Coordinates of C-alpha atoms in Angstrom, one line a residue:
X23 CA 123.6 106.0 81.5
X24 CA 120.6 104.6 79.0
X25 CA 122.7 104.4 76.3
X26 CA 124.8 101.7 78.4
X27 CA 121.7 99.4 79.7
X28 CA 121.5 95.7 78.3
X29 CA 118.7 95.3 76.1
X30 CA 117.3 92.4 78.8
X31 CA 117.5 92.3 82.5
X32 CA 116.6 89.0 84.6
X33 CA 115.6 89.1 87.9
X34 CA 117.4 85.9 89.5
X35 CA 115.0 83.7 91.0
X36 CA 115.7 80.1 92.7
X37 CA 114.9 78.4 90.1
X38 CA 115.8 80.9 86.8
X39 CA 114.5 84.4 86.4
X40 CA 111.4 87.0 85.1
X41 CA 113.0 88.4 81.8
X42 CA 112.3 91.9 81.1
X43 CA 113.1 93.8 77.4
X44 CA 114.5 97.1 78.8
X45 CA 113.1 100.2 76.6
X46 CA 114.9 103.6 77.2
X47 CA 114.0 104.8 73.4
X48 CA 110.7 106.3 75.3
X49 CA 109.8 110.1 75.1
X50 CA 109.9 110.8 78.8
X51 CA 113.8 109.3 78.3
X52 CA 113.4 106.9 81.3
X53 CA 113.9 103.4 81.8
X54 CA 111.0 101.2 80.9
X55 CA 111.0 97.2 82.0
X56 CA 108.3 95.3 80.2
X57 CA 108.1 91.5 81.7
X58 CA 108.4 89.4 78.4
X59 CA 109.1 85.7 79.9
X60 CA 109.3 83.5 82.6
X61 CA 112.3 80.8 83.1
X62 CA 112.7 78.0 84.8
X63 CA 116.3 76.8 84.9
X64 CA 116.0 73.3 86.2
X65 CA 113.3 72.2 83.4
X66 CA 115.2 74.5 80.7
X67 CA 111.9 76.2 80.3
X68 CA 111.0 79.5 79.1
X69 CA 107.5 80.8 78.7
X70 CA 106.7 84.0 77.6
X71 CA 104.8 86.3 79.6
X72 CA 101.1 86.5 79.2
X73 CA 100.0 86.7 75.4
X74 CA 103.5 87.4 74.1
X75 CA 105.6 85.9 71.7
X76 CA 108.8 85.9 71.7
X77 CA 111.3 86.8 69.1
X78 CA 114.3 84.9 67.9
X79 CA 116.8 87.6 69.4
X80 CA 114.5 87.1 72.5
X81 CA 115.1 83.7 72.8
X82 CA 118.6 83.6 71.9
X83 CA 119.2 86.5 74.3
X84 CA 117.3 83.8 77.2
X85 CA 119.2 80.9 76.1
X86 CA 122.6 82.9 76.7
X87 CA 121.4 83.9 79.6
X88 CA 120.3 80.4 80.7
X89 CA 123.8 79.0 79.3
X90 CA 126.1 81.3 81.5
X91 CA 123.7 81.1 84.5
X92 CA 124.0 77.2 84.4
X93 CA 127.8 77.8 84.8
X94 CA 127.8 80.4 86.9
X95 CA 125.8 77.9 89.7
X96 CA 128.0 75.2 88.7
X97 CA 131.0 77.1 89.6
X98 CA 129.2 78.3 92.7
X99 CA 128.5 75.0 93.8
X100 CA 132.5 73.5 93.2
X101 CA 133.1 76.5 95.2
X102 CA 130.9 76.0 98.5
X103 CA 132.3 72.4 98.5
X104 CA 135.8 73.4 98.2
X105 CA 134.7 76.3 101.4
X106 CA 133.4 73.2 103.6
X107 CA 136.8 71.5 103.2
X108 CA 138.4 74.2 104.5
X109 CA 135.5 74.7 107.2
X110 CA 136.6 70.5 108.2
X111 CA 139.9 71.5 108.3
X112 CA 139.7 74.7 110.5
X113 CA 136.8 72.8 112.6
X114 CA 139.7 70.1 113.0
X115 CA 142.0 72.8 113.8
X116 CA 139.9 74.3 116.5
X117 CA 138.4 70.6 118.1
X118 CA 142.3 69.9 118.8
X119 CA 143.6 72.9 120.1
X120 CA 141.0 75.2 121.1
X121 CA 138.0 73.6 122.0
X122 CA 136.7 73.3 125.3
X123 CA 135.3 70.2 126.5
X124 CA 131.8 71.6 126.9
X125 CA 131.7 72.8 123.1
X126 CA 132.6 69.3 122.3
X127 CA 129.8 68.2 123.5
X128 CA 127.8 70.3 122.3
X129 CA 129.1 69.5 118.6
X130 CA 130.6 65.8 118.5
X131 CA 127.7 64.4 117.7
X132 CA 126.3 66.7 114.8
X133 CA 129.5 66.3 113.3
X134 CA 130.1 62.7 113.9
X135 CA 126.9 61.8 111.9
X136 CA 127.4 64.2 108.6
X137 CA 130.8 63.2 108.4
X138 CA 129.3 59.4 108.3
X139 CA 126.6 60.6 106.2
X140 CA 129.1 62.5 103.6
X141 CA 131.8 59.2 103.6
X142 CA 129.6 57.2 103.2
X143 CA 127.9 58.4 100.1
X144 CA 131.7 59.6 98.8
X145 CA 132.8 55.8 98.8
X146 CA 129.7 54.9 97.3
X147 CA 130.1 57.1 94.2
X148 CA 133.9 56.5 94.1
X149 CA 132.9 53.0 94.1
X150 CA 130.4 53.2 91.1
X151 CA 132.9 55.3 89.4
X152 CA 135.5 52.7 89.2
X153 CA 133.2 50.1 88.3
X154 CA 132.1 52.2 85.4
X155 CA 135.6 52.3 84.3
X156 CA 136.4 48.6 84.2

């Protein structure tokens, strides 16, 4: 199994990840993680760990990493939107033939106001789209 270990692991965090060098070429054969940098995905930071420097396969190996994790979220976030249309369209299955009157109620009004909320800032970006365009 040690042979087949990454030489990096990154512990996902909200805003990027620790980075750890994995070392398995130890005596006792097990599987070492030595912290080596912090990275912050949103400032496209990375700062190494304590008095460390950093290597240029280190940092190449992070800036891959930061690369595919940008696109992976990216990706991620297409995807949720394209979930909450299909959420709209089975909540406007379900208000029309299932609902009760009570549950109704209870949701109108929540729904009433994000779907204002959402058009309204969806016209105003179409808008300054095709004005950008001319």
């Amino acid at each position: 199994m040690a042979g087949d270990l990454p030489d990096y692991y990154f512990r996902v965090r909200e805003n990027g990840a620790f980075v750890f060098r994995v070392d398995t070429e130890n005596r006792q054969r097990r599987i070492d993680m030595d912290q080596i940098a912090v990275v912050n995905i949103r400032k496209s930071e990375i700062k190494p760990h304590g008095d460390r420097e950093l290597s240029e396969a280190d940092i190449a190996a992070i800036t891959e990493w930061m690369t595919e994790r940008l696109k992976l979220i990216e990706h991620r976030d297409i995807d949720d939107i394209l979930r909450a249309v299909d959420y709209l369209n089975t909540t406007t299955h379900w208000a029309q033939s299932r609902a009760t009157d009570e549950q109704l109620e209870q949701v109108t009004d929540a729904l009433l106001l994000a779907m204002h909320d959402l058009r309204t800032v969806l016209v105003r970006k179409k808008a300054d789209r095709l004005l950008k365009d001319e």
